[in-house]
Tab-separated table of C-alpha atoms in Angstrom:
chain	number	residue	atom	x	y	z
A	30	UNK	CA	-0.023	0.015	-0.015
A	31	UNK	CA	1.176	3.616	-0.688
A	32	UNK	CA	1.977	5.808	2.310
A	33	UNK	CA	3.141	9.318	2.416
A	34	UNK	CA	6.653	9.429	4.226
A	35	UNK	CA	7.534	12.813	5.703
A	36	UNK	CA	11.169	13.380	6.363
A	37	UNK	CA	12.993	15.772	8.532
A	38	UNK	CA	14.683	18.190	6.068
A	39	UNK	CA	18.141	17.426	6.790
A	40	UNK	CA	20.820	14.862	5.532
A	41	UNK	CA	18.889	14.495	2.342
A	42	UNK	CA	21.111	11.870	0.714
A	43	UNK	CA	20.630	9.606	3.797
A	44	UNK	CA	16.887	9.475	3.924
A	45	UNK	CA	15.735	6.903	1.367
A	46	UNK	CA	18.827	4.440	2.171
A	47	UNK	CA	17.662	4.571	5.705
A	48	UNK	CA	14.126	3.582	4.902
A	49	UNK	CA	15.252	0.920	2.527
A	50	UNK	CA	17.490	-0.623	5.085
A	51	UNK	CA	14.793	-0.664	7.677
A	52	UNK	CA	12.394	-2.081	5.172
A	53	UNK	CA	14.557	-5.027	4.675
A	54	UNK	CA	15.182	-5.301	8.438
A	55	UNK	CA	11.271	-5.545	9.059
A	56	UNK	CA	10.688	-8.041	6.469
A	57	UNK	CA	9.364	-5.975	3.569
A	58	UNK	CA	11.110	-8.245	1.020
A	59	UNK	CA	10.706	-11.895	0.409
A	60	UNK	CA	13.817	-14.054	0.967
A	61	UNK	CA	15.950	-14.168	-2.261
A	62	UNK	CA	18.587	-16.980	-2.634
A	63	UNK	CA	20.124	-15.222	-5.666
A	64	UNK	CA	21.728	-12.221	-3.733
A	65	UNK	CA	19.349	-9.898	-5.411
A	66	UNK	CA	19.147	-6.597	-3.349
A	67	UNK	CA	15.568	-5.219	-3.385
A	68	UNK	CA	14.344	-1.775	-3.121
A	69	UNK	CA	11.131	0.104	-2.364
A	70	UNK	CA	8.954	1.847	-4.777
A	71	UNK	CA	8.960	5.568	-4.464
A	72	UNK	CA	7.075	8.427	-6.171
A	73	UNK	CA	6.766	12.115	-5.581
A	74	UNK	CA	3.677	14.160	-5.023
A	75	UNK	CA	2.717	16.099	-8.349
A	76	UNK	CA	5.077	18.737	-9.196
A	77	UNK	CA	7.306	18.358	-6.030
A	78	UNK	CA	10.977	18.733	-6.170
A	79	UNK	CA	13.012	15.459	-5.433
A	80	UNK	CA	14.813	16.985	-2.387
A	81	UNK	CA	11.458	18.057	-0.672
A	82	UNK	CA	10.492	16.111	2.617
A	83	UNK	CA	7.219	14.422	1.113
A	84	UNK	CA	7.569	11.271	-0.682
A	85	UNK	CA	5.124	8.497	-1.315
A	86	UNK	CA	6.422	4.875	-0.704
A	87	UNK	CA	4.849	1.413	-1.359
A	88	UNK	CA	5.271	-0.772	1.593
A	89	UNK	CA	3.737	-4.159	1.982
A	90	UNK	CA	1.885	-3.711	5.286
A	91	UNK	CA	0.869	-1.060	7.885
A	92	UNK	CA	2.894	-2.910	10.508
A	93	UNK	CA	6.216	-2.542	8.534
A	94	UNK	CA	5.423	1.157	7.880
A	95	UNK	CA	4.848	1.760	11.549
A	96	UNK	CA	7.945	0.029	12.588
A	97	UNK	CA	10.100	1.902	10.042
A	98	UNK	CA	8.574	5.189	11.352
A	99	UNK	CA	9.217	4.562	15.003
A	100	UNK	CA	12.803	3.351	14.448
A	101	UNK	CA	13.985	5.777	11.638
A	102	UNK	CA	16.125	8.812	12.547
A	103	UNK	CA	15.266	10.832	9.607
A	104	UNK	CA	11.637	9.950	8.987
A	105	UNK	CA	9.095	12.310	10.856
A	106	UNK	CA	6.060	10.216	10.249
A	107	UNK	CA	4.287	7.679	7.956
A	108	UNK	CA	0.701	8.532	6.899
A	109	UNK	CA	-2.212	6.972	5.129
A	110	UNK	CA	-3.297	9.794	3.052
A	111	UNK	CA	-7.194	9.880	2.737
A	112	UNK	CA	-7.247	12.803	0.382
A	113	UNK	CA	-5.035	15.451	-1.412
A	114	UNK	CA	-5.608	18.549	-3.617
A	115	UNK	CA	-4.709	22.074	-4.673
A	116	UNK	CA	-7.640	23.631	-2.837
A	117	UNK	CA	-9.839	22.780	0.034
A	118	UNK	CA	-12.633	21.998	-2.139
A	119	UNK	CA	-10.443	19.301	-3.941
A	120	UNK	CA	-9.301	18.032	-0.584
A	121	UNK	CA	-12.905	17.608	0.738
A	122	UNK	CA	-13.783	15.804	-2.662
A	123	UNK	CA	-10.981	13.468	-2.353
A	124	UNK	CA	-11.510	12.628	1.170
A	125	UNK	CA	-15.143	11.853	0.619
A	126	UNK	CA	-14.148	9.587	-2.288
A	127	UNK	CA	-11.864	7.607	-0.169
A	128	UNK	CA	-13.219	4.196	0.639
A	129	UNK	CA	-15.452	3.965	3.622
A	130	UNK	CA	-14.134	0.646	4.605
A	131	UNK	CA	-10.725	2.397	5.116
A	132	UNK	CA	-12.193	5.568	6.983
A	133	UNK	CA	-15.000	4.554	9.160
A	134	UNK	CA	-13.353	2.104	11.606
A	135	UNK	CA	-11.326	5.127	12.831
A	136	UNK	CA	-14.407	7.534	13.158
A	137	UNK	CA	-16.515	5.644	15.530
A	138	UNK	CA	-17.712	6.861	18.922
A	139	UNK	CA	-15.396	4.329	20.693
A	140	UNK	CA	-12.144	5.965	19.360
A	141	UNK	CA	-10.557	9.188	20.647
A	142	UNK	CA	-8.746	11.484	18.134
A	143	UNK	CA	-6.517	14.426	17.654
A	144	UNK	CA	-6.097	16.478	14.524
A	145	UNK	CA	-2.706	18.036	13.961
A	146	UNK	CA	-1.833	20.952	11.586
A	147	UNK	CA	1.509	20.852	9.922
A	148	UNK	CA	3.086	22.843	7.051
A	149	UNK	CA	6.379	23.264	5.252
A	150	UNK	CA	7.985	26.521	4.548
A	151	UNK	CA	5.278	28.403	6.443
A	152	UNK	CA	3.679	28.760	9.811
A	153	UNK	CA	0.133	29.072	10.880
A	154	UNK	CA	-1.213	31.357	13.631
A	155	UNK	CA	-3.480	30.107	16.300
A	156	UNK	CA	-6.587	31.622	14.613
A	157	UNK	CA	-5.568	30.258	11.169
A	158	UNK	CA	-5.249	26.774	12.886
A	159	UNK	CA	-8.870	27.058	14.242
A	160	UNK	CA	-10.091	27.956	10.723
A	161	UNK	CA	-8.453	25.031	9.093
A	162	UNK	CA	-10.067	22.739	11.830
A	163	UNK	CA	-13.477	24.123	10.881
A	164	UNK	CA	-12.845	23.342	7.315
A	165	UNK	CA	-12.591	19.676	8.299
A	166	UNK	CA	-16.186	19.607	9.797
A	167	UNK	CA	-17.317	17.475	6.632
A	168	UNK	CA	-15.337	14.405	8.270
A	169	UNK	CA	-17.940	12.494	10.265
A	170	UNK	CA	-15.858	12.073	13.528
A	171	UNK	CA	-18.047	10.647	16.331
A	172	UNK	CA	-15.424	9.940	18.834
A	173	UNK	CA	-14.150	12.204	21.671
A	174	UNK	CA	-11.149	14.577	21.041
A	175	UNK	CA	-8.001	13.622	23.322
A	176	UNK	CA	-5.220	15.982	22.788
A	177	UNK	CA	-2.676	13.959	25.039
A	178	UNK	CA	-3.194	10.312	24.269
A	179	UNK	CA	-5.596	9.704	21.438
A	180	UNK	CA	-6.144	6.413	19.875
A	181	UNK	CA	-5.691	7.904	16.368
A	182	UNK	CA	-3.795	10.964	15.161
A	183	UNK	CA	-4.903	12.689	12.011
A	184	UNK	CA	-2.730	15.233	10.128
A	185	UNK	CA	-3.738	18.230	7.965
A	186	UNK	CA	-0.620	19.288	6.097
A	187	UNK	CA	-0.380	22.316	3.854
A	188	UNK	CA	2.437	23.328	1.462
A	189	UNK	CA	2.111	26.552	-0.342
A	190	UNK	CA	3.537	27.456	-3.766
A	191	UNK	CA	6.927	29.318	-3.368
A	192	UNK	CA	10.144	29.997	-5.396
A	193	UNK	CA	13.630	28.744	-4.481
A	194	UNK	CA	14.898	31.990	-3.027
A	195	UNK	CA	13.441	31.285	0.608
A	196	UNK	CA	16.206	28.665	1.046
A	197	UNK	CA	14.103	25.681	0.568
A	198	UNK	CA	13.471	23.274	-2.561
A	199	UNK	CA	10.912	24.979	-4.717
A	200	UNK	CA	7.175	24.027	-4.739
A	201	UNK	CA	5.600	25.059	-7.948
A	202	UNK	CA	1.987	24.318	-6.908
A	203	UNK	CA	0.009	24.501	-3.465
A	204	UNK	CA	-0.798	21.045	-2.225
A	205	UNK	CA	-2.947	19.981	0.885
A	206	UNK	CA	-2.979	16.570	2.435
A	207	UNK	CA	-5.189	14.889	5.004
A	208	UNK	CA	-4.469	11.515	6.558
A	209	UNK	CA	-4.231	9.050	9.383
A	210	UNK	CA	-0.765	8.739	11.155
A	211	UNK	CA	0.686	5.093	10.928
A	212	UNK	CA	3.711	5.803	12.949
A	213	UNK	CA	6.017	8.670	14.079
A	214	UNK	CA	9.580	9.129	15.183
A	215	UNK	CA	10.820	8.661	18.733
A	216	UNK	CA	11.556	12.413	19.431
A	217	UNK	CA	13.420	11.606	22.725
A	218	UNK	CA	16.020	9.288	21.176
A	219	UNK	CA	18.543	11.915	19.965
A	220	UNK	CA	18.231	14.351	23.005
A	221	UNK	CA	18.824	11.176	25.278
A	222	UNK	CA	21.985	10.077	23.502
A	223	UNK	CA	23.478	13.560	22.674
A	224	UNK	CA	27.239	13.918	23.126
A	225	UNK	CA	27.268	16.783	25.278
A	226	UNK	CA	25.691	14.764	28.099
A	227	UNK	CA	27.762	11.561	27.548
A	228	UNK	CA	30.135	10.515	30.221
A	229	UNK	CA	33.151	9.596	27.944
A	230	UNK	CA	33.727	11.184	24.478
A	231	UNK	CA	36.916	11.931	22.392
A	232	UNK	CA	37.732	14.337	19.462
A	233	UNK	CA	36.673	11.612	16.977
A	234	UNK	CA	33.383	10.500	18.718
A	235	UNK	CA	30.592	9.926	16.172
A	236	UNK	CA	27.612	12.284	16.854
A	237	UNK	CA	24.366	10.306	18.059
A	238	UNK	CA	22.367	11.122	15.031
A	239	UNK	CA	25.012	9.756	12.604
A	240	UNK	CA	25.735	6.705	14.769
A	241	UNK	CA	22.036	5.722	14.765
A	242	UNK	CA	21.990	6.145	11.143
A	243	UNK	CA	24.920	3.793	10.825
A	244	UNK	CA	23.366	1.198	12.927
A	245	UNK	CA	20.141	1.338	10.907
A	246	UNK	CA	22.158	0.836	7.755
A	247	UNK	CA	23.891	-2.146	9.372
A	248	UNK	CA	20.557	-3.625	10.336
A	249	UNK	CA	21.482	-3.787	14.167
A	250	UNK	CA	18.788	-5.708	16.045
A	251	UNK	CA	18.422	-8.307	18.873
A	252	UNK	CA	20.355	-11.405	17.993
A	253	UNK	CA	22.633	-9.574	15.618
A	254	UNK	CA	26.436	-9.358	16.342
A	255	UNK	CA	27.912	-5.932	15.456
A	256	UNK	CA	31.808	-5.248	15.411
A	257	UNK	CA	33.683	-1.910	15.243
A	258	UNK	CA	37.342	-2.319	14.496
A	259	UNK	CA	38.069	1.466	15.173
A	260	UNK	CA	35.826	1.649	18.251
A	261	UNK	CA	37.290	4.645	19.983
A	262	UNK	CA	34.979	5.942	22.721
A	263	UNK	CA	32.255	3.553	21.377
A	264	UNK	CA	29.611	5.821	19.955
A	265	UNK	CA	28.605	3.466	17.119
A	266	UNK	CA	28.425	0.400	19.430
A	267	UNK	CA	26.278	2.469	21.811
A	268	UNK	CA	23.712	2.966	19.013
A	269	UNK	CA	23.842	-0.679	18.031
A	270	UNK	CA	23.311	-1.833	21.548
A	271	UNK	CA	20.454	0.554	21.855
A	272	UNK	CA	18.674	-1.535	19.099
A	273	UNK	CA	19.387	-4.727	20.993
A	274	UNK	CA	22.637	-5.965	19.114
A	275	UNK	CA	25.346	-7.632	20.758
A	276	UNK	CA	28.546	-5.666	20.159
A	277	UNK	CA	32.336	-5.953	20.222
A	278	UNK	CA	35.030	-3.482	19.431
A	279	UNK	CA	38.768	-2.959	18.914
A	280	UNK	CA	41.258	-0.204	18.710
A	281	UNK	CA	44.827	0.271	18.240
A	282	UNK	CA	45.173	2.672	21.211
A	283	UNK	CA	45.206	0.616	24.362
A	284	UNK	CA	44.739	3.802	26.386
A	285	UNK	CA	41.330	4.260	24.972
A	286	UNK	CA	39.926	0.823	25.381
A	287	UNK	CA	41.572	-0.040	28.647
A	288	UNK	CA	41.933	3.225	30.574
A	289	UNK	CA	39.766	5.952	29.247
A	290	UNK	CA	39.909	8.936	31.607
A	291	UNK	CA	39.560	6.766	34.770
A	292	UNK	CA	37.544	3.845	36.191
A	293	UNK	CA	34.286	5.863	35.776
A	294	UNK	CA	35.055	7.581	32.507
A	295	UNK	CA	35.709	4.948	29.887
A	296	UNK	CA	33.971	3.126	27.095
A	297	UNK	CA	32.117	0.799	29.609
A	298	UNK	CA	30.810	3.828	31.363
A	299	UNK	CA	28.919	4.952	28.340
A	300	UNK	CA	27.008	1.545	28.300
A	301	UNK	CA	26.308	1.836	32.001
A	302	UNK	CA	25.001	5.507	31.585
A	303	UNK	CA	22.231	4.235	29.259
A	304	UNK	CA	21.469	0.951	30.888
A	305	UNK	CA	22.709	-1.036	27.715
A	306	UNK	CA	24.278	-4.356	27.386
A	307	UNK	CA	27.967	-3.921	27.505
A	308	UNK	CA	30.195	-5.242	24.648
A	309	UNK	CA	31.316	-8.784	24.684
A	310	UNK	CA	34.829	-7.701	24.439
A	311	UNK	CA	36.917	-4.461	23.750
A	312	UNK	CA	40.244	-5.570	22.151
A	313	UNK	CA	43.480	-3.752	21.767
A	314	UNK	CA	43.881	-4.813	18.126
A	315	UNK	CA	45.369	-3.664	14.828
A	316	UNK	CA	43.205	-3.635	11.597
A	317	UNK	CA	46.506	-4.269	9.808
A	318	UNK	CA	47.186	-7.352	11.967
A	319	UNK	CA	43.851	-8.881	12.870
A	320	UNK	CA	43.901	-11.087	16.075
A	321	UNK	CA	41.645	-13.951	14.944
A	322	UNK	CA	42.932	-17.357	14.894
A	323	UNK	CA	43.410	-19.221	11.625
A	324	UNK	CA	40.148	-20.684	10.156
A	325	UNK	CA	37.750	-18.243	12.152
A	326	UNK	CA	35.412	-16.864	9.775
A	327	UNK	CA	31.815	-15.465	9.307
A	328	UNK	CA	31.271	-14.307	12.858
A	329	UNK	CA	29.677	-10.891	12.632
A	330	UNK	CA	26.317	-9.828	11.238
A	331	UNK	CA	27.571	-6.274	10.635
A	332	UNK	CA	30.733	-4.293	10.708
A	333	UNK	CA	30.226	-0.639	11.206
A	334	UNK	CA	32.856	1.881	11.598
A	335	UNK	CA	34.490	5.232	10.866
A	336	UNK	CA	38.020	4.423	9.552
A	337	UNK	CA	40.829	6.965	10.513
A	338	UNK	CA	41.397	9.020	7.327
A	339	UNK	CA	43.512	11.881	8.551
A	340	UNK	CA	41.165	14.753	9.292
A	341	UNK	CA	40.521	14.678	12.950
A	342	UNK	CA	42.903	11.648	13.590
A	343	UNK	CA	45.409	9.825	11.244
A	344	UNK	CA	45.501	5.996	10.958
A	345	UNK	CA	48.091	4.022	12.864
A	346	UNK	CA	49.336	0.452	12.389
A	347	UNK	CA	51.575	-1.722	14.678
A	348	UNK	CA	55.319	-1.825	13.986
A	349	UNK	CA	57.049	1.580	14.330
A	350	UNK	CA	59.246	3.023	11.620
A	351	UNK	CA	62.395	1.139	12.679
A	352	UNK	CA	60.656	-2.208	12.752
A	353	UNK	CA	58.973	-1.753	9.321
A	354	UNK	CA	62.219	-0.594	7.813
A	355	UNK	CA	63.985	-3.729	9.116
A	356	UNK	CA	66.218	-1.738	11.326
A	357	UNK	CA	65.268	-3.748	14.439
A	358	UNK	CA	63.540	-7.040	14.669
A	359	UNK	CA	60.395	-8.115	16.363
A	360	UNK	CA	60.531	-8.167	20.042
A	361	UNK	CA	58.839	-9.788	23.026
A	362	UNK	CA	57.638	-7.523	25.824
A	363	UNK	CA	59.031	-8.630	29.192
A	364	UNK	CA	56.276	-9.850	31.711
A	365	UNK	CA	57.077	-7.131	34.208
A	366	UNK	CA	56.427	-4.436	31.668
A	367	UNK	CA	53.274	-5.749	29.971
A	368	UNK	CA	50.748	-3.904	32.245
A	369	UNK	CA	52.010	-0.472	31.286
A	370	UNK	CA	53.514	-1.258	27.729
A	371	UNK	CA	52.290	0.953	24.860
A	372	UNK	CA	53.134	-0.731	21.502
A	373	UNK	CA	54.939	1.290	18.840
A	374	UNK	CA	52.899	2.258	15.766
A	375	UNK	CA	53.591	3.735	12.365
A	376	UNK	CA	51.565	5.743	9.776
A	377	UNK	CA	48.646	3.797	8.095
A	378	UNK	CA	47.496	5.195	4.858
A	379	UNK	CA	43.873	5.304	4.081
A	380	UNK	CA	44.169	3.088	0.859
A	381	UNK	CA	45.795	0.327	2.871
A	382	UNK	CA	43.435	0.739	5.876
A	383	UNK	CA	40.365	0.361	3.556
A	384	UNK	CA	41.803	-2.720	1.812
A	385	UNK	CA	42.392	-4.245	5.223
A	386	UNK	CA	38.873	-3.414	6.303
A	387	UNK	CA	37.314	-5.039	3.213
A	388	UNK	CA	39.424	-8.101	3.665
A	389	UNK	CA	38.429	-8.436	7.293
A	390	UNK	CA	34.800	-8.017	6.321
A	391	UNK	CA	34.869	-10.594	3.526
A	392	UNK	CA	36.293	-13.027	5.994
A	393	UNK	CA	34.418	-12.337	9.151
A	394	UNK	CA	30.815	-11.238	7.955
A	395	UNK	CA	28.061	-13.871	7.607
A	396	UNK	CA	26.384	-14.189	4.158
A	397	UNK	CA	24.194	-11.241	3.630
A	398	UNK	CA	26.109	-9.255	6.450
A	399	UNK	CA	26.693	-5.673	6.092
A	400	UNK	CA	29.819	-3.584	5.925
A	401	UNK	CA	28.951	0.275	6.755
A	402	UNK	CA	31.803	2.817	6.738
A	403	UNK	CA	32.563	6.362	5.819
A	404	UNK	CA	34.911	7.245	2.945
A	405	UNK	CA	36.334	10.794	2.239
A	406	UNK	CA	35.894	12.585	-1.015
A	407	UNK	CA	37.759	15.684	-2.052
A	408	UNK	CA	36.048	17.927	-4.658
A	409	UNK	CA	38.253	19.432	-7.246
A	410	UNK	CA	36.980	21.715	-10.164
A	411	UNK	CA	36.089	19.560	-13.215
A	412	UNK	CA	36.937	16.546	-11.232
A	413	UNK	CA	35.080	13.271	-12.171
A	414	UNK	CA	32.665	11.532	-9.870
A	415	UNK	CA	34.594	9.639	-7.007
A	416	UNK	CA	35.438	5.933	-7.392
A	417	UNK	CA	35.075	3.830	-4.213
A	418	UNK	CA	36.974	0.709	-3.216
A	419	UNK	CA	35.516	-2.619	-4.507
A	420	UNK	CA	35.636	-6.183	-3.439
A	421	UNK	CA	34.281	-9.447	-5.269
A	422	UNK	CA	32.580	-10.476	-1.998
A	423	UNK	CA	30.321	-7.394	-1.676
A	424	UNK	CA	27.811	-5.427	-3.525
A	425	UNK	CA	27.362	-1.781	-2.938
A	426	UNK	CA	23.781	-0.899	-2.017
A	427	UNK	CA	23.796	2.557	-0.633
A	428	UNK	CA	25.981	5.863	-1.074
A	429	UNK	CA	25.066	8.764	1.065
A	430	UNK	CA	26.960	11.939	0.915
A	431	UNK	CA	27.585	14.647	3.671
A	432	UNK	CA	29.258	17.752	2.363
A	433	UNK	CA	31.335	19.342	5.201
A	434	UNK	CA	33.156	22.069	3.423
A	435	UNK	CA	33.504	23.688	-0.131
A	436	UNK	CA	35.866	20.832	-1.052
A	437	UNK	CA	35.491	17.968	1.309
A	438	UNK	CA	32.765	15.470	2.007
A	439	UNK	CA	32.429	12.048	3.606
A	440	UNK	CA	30.296	9.436	2.090
A	441	UNK	CA	28.636	6.569	3.937
A	442	UNK	CA	29.019	3.422	1.937
A	443	UNK	CA	26.812	0.336	2.783
A	444	UNK	CA	27.884	-3.042	1.225
A	445	UNK	CA	26.284	-6.408	1.462
A	446	UNK	CA	28.318	-9.709	1.435
A	447	UNK	CA	26.992	-11.612	-1.550
A	448	UNK	CA	29.760	-14.180	-2.091
A	449	UNK	CA	31.757	-16.467	0.385
A	450	UNK	CA	35.410	-15.782	0.958
A	451	UNK	CA	37.841	-18.049	-0.800
A	452	UNK	CA	41.523	-17.852	-1.568
A	453	UNK	CA	40.734	-17.258	-5.184
A	454	UNK	CA	38.377	-14.290	-4.237
A	455	UNK	CA	41.286	-13.088	-2.041
A	456	UNK	CA	43.654	-13.051	-4.881
A	457	UNK	CA	41.228	-11.204	-7.060
A	458	UNK	CA	40.510	-8.603	-4.261
A	459	UNK	CA	44.109	-8.043	-4.076
A	460	UNK	CA	44.482	-7.366	-7.763
A	461	UNK	CA	41.521	-5.056	-7.464
A	462	UNK	CA	43.167	-3.215	-4.764
A	463	UNK	CA	46.516	-2.879	-6.484
A	464	UNK	CA	44.615	-1.429	-9.524
A	465	UNK	CA	42.714	1.068	-7.269
A	466	UNK	CA	45.950	2.101	-5.584
A	467	UNK	CA	47.802	2.705	-8.969
A	468	UNK	CA	44.866	5.028	-9.992
A	469	UNK	CA	43.802	6.742	-6.867
A	470	UNK	CA	44.562	10.283	-5.821
A	471	UNK	CA	47.869	10.814	-4.216
A	472	UNK	CA	46.383	12.139	-0.867
A	473	UNK	CA	45.044	8.565	-0.217
A	474	UNK	CA	48.478	7.105	-0.235
A	475	UNK	CA	50.317	9.813	1.643
A	476	UNK	CA	47.607	10.111	4.283
A	477	UNK	CA	47.701	13.800	3.840
A	478	UNK	CA	43.973	14.576	3.841
A	479	UNK	CA	44.173	17.038	6.549
A	480	UNK	CA	46.352	19.349	4.460
A	481	UNK	CA	44.128	18.898	1.388
A	482	UNK	CA	40.957	19.685	3.410
A	483	UNK	CA	42.413	22.770	5.143
A	484	UNK	CA	44.119	24.060	2.090
A	485	UNK	CA	43.542	27.844	1.280
A	486	UNK	CA	40.097	28.363	-0.327
A	487	UNK	CA	39.974	28.790	-4.104
A	488	UNK	CA	39.051	32.088	-5.673
A	489	UNK	CA	35.494	31.401	-5.896
A	490	UNK	CA	35.443	31.346	-1.889
A	491	UNK	CA	35.520	35.123	-1.237
A	492	UNK	CA	35.313	37.370	1.902
A	493	UNK	CA	32.281	39.388	2.310
A	494	UNK	CA	32.227	43.177	2.953
A	495	UNK	CA	32.203	42.707	6.689
A	496	UNK	CA	35.124	40.260	6.634
A	497	UNK	CA	32.904	37.195	6.794
A	498	UNK	CA	33.730	34.241	4.528
A	499	UNK	CA	30.967	33.411	2.217
A	500	UNK	CA	30.520	31.335	-0.819
A	501	UNK	CA	30.133	33.157	-4.060
A	502	UNK	CA	27.116	32.959	-6.269
A	503	UNK	CA	28.652	30.144	-8.238
A	504	UNK	CA	29.318	27.864	-5.308
A	505	UNK	CA	26.581	28.848	-2.701
A	506	UNK	CA	24.166	25.911	-1.983
A	507	UNK	CA	20.796	26.454	-3.507
A	508	UNK	CA	18.797	25.822	-0.361
A	509	UNK	CA	19.339	24.806	3.184
A	510	UNK	CA	19.297	21.186	4.335
A	511	UNK	CA	20.961	19.879	1.171
A	512	UNK	CA	24.347	20.313	2.459
A	513	UNK	CA	23.565	19.820	6.254
């Protein structure tokens, strides 16, 4: 059945991929043994811009639509639309024509109800809201109004025609909707988990909204096992644990996973703060030298992470410069120094880090498991579309970009494992990696992304009359939300 999905107007590239992932999690697609990745059917209201918050989506059942809305971070609500039009007269005609068997069960005297007024790009005064409610008198509600805890919520949504110069995607025609709420977002989730009130955070802690989006892309749920090989202060695992998943993490910095900032301010403290199931284990481990025993494979349902790509923190691997250059040999730490020993490390380029991550995921993810990770993109003038690392075990199912500055963005890649790991596939993957390495941008190998991101602005990025830095007309975003 078709439902209207209303999004929050932010992180526009992330909206549909999140709904697609949750639809799979809640069983919207039949099982397929051919590795086929399904997607939902979408359509826009008439004459609406693709970046507007209103989209129609075909979902198999009301229960699935409700579950998606309740769990999603970017969905404001799902609605069964009873009628729509460009005028109040058209709306009344459409609502009256909607099948009685769909309407009447919710209009009986046994049901309490509430009618909500909403809009996009405009606001209604209290008096205007009263007048709009009076226009809905033609709907034969027989139940009692309950503003606090109604059995059914109904929504009147009006979008006025406006041009693009108000900072929003243009609407070329006024549109009015009326419908029943199927499900709505949990408004308390993000304030509860916001970083500013968290016990233990670091400079690379993932913000709560993005961590929950990543957990949704990874299909975190009860019975699922989620691993983060760059766990840091545990933000991503906190989000996965909130959804009921078992978690496990690793980090090369033993001071982060073992010590934190004291016995009451560490990764474990974050889980205790929210009453979540603690990770099965936190390892001091190197993504370049995985700690797994030979033969161990297909252990995790999802690997969700934010690899170090050198903006806020650079990647490190075990060894140290002298060891890697062969000046000194491998050594064994004496027993009396093990407790306080901090292993030496060396620089770890992004291209090597991502290759190791894909190899780890190919070995350790179950069939159909998901790898979700961020990948940086530098935008240059006249540059082609970015290419992303590939692996024969995986199919790329979602690409969501977040532009962070005039030349730098990070892209959330979601990959699904569709082939079993074999030595032949490992050889193919290595060849693909070498080809990618030979053709990638230089900053990937040198790990000098920080310098590239914070390089002087191009000439199109000018200072304003008051000394404020502003985009020129050529580079200025067309409307707010697109680049949030």
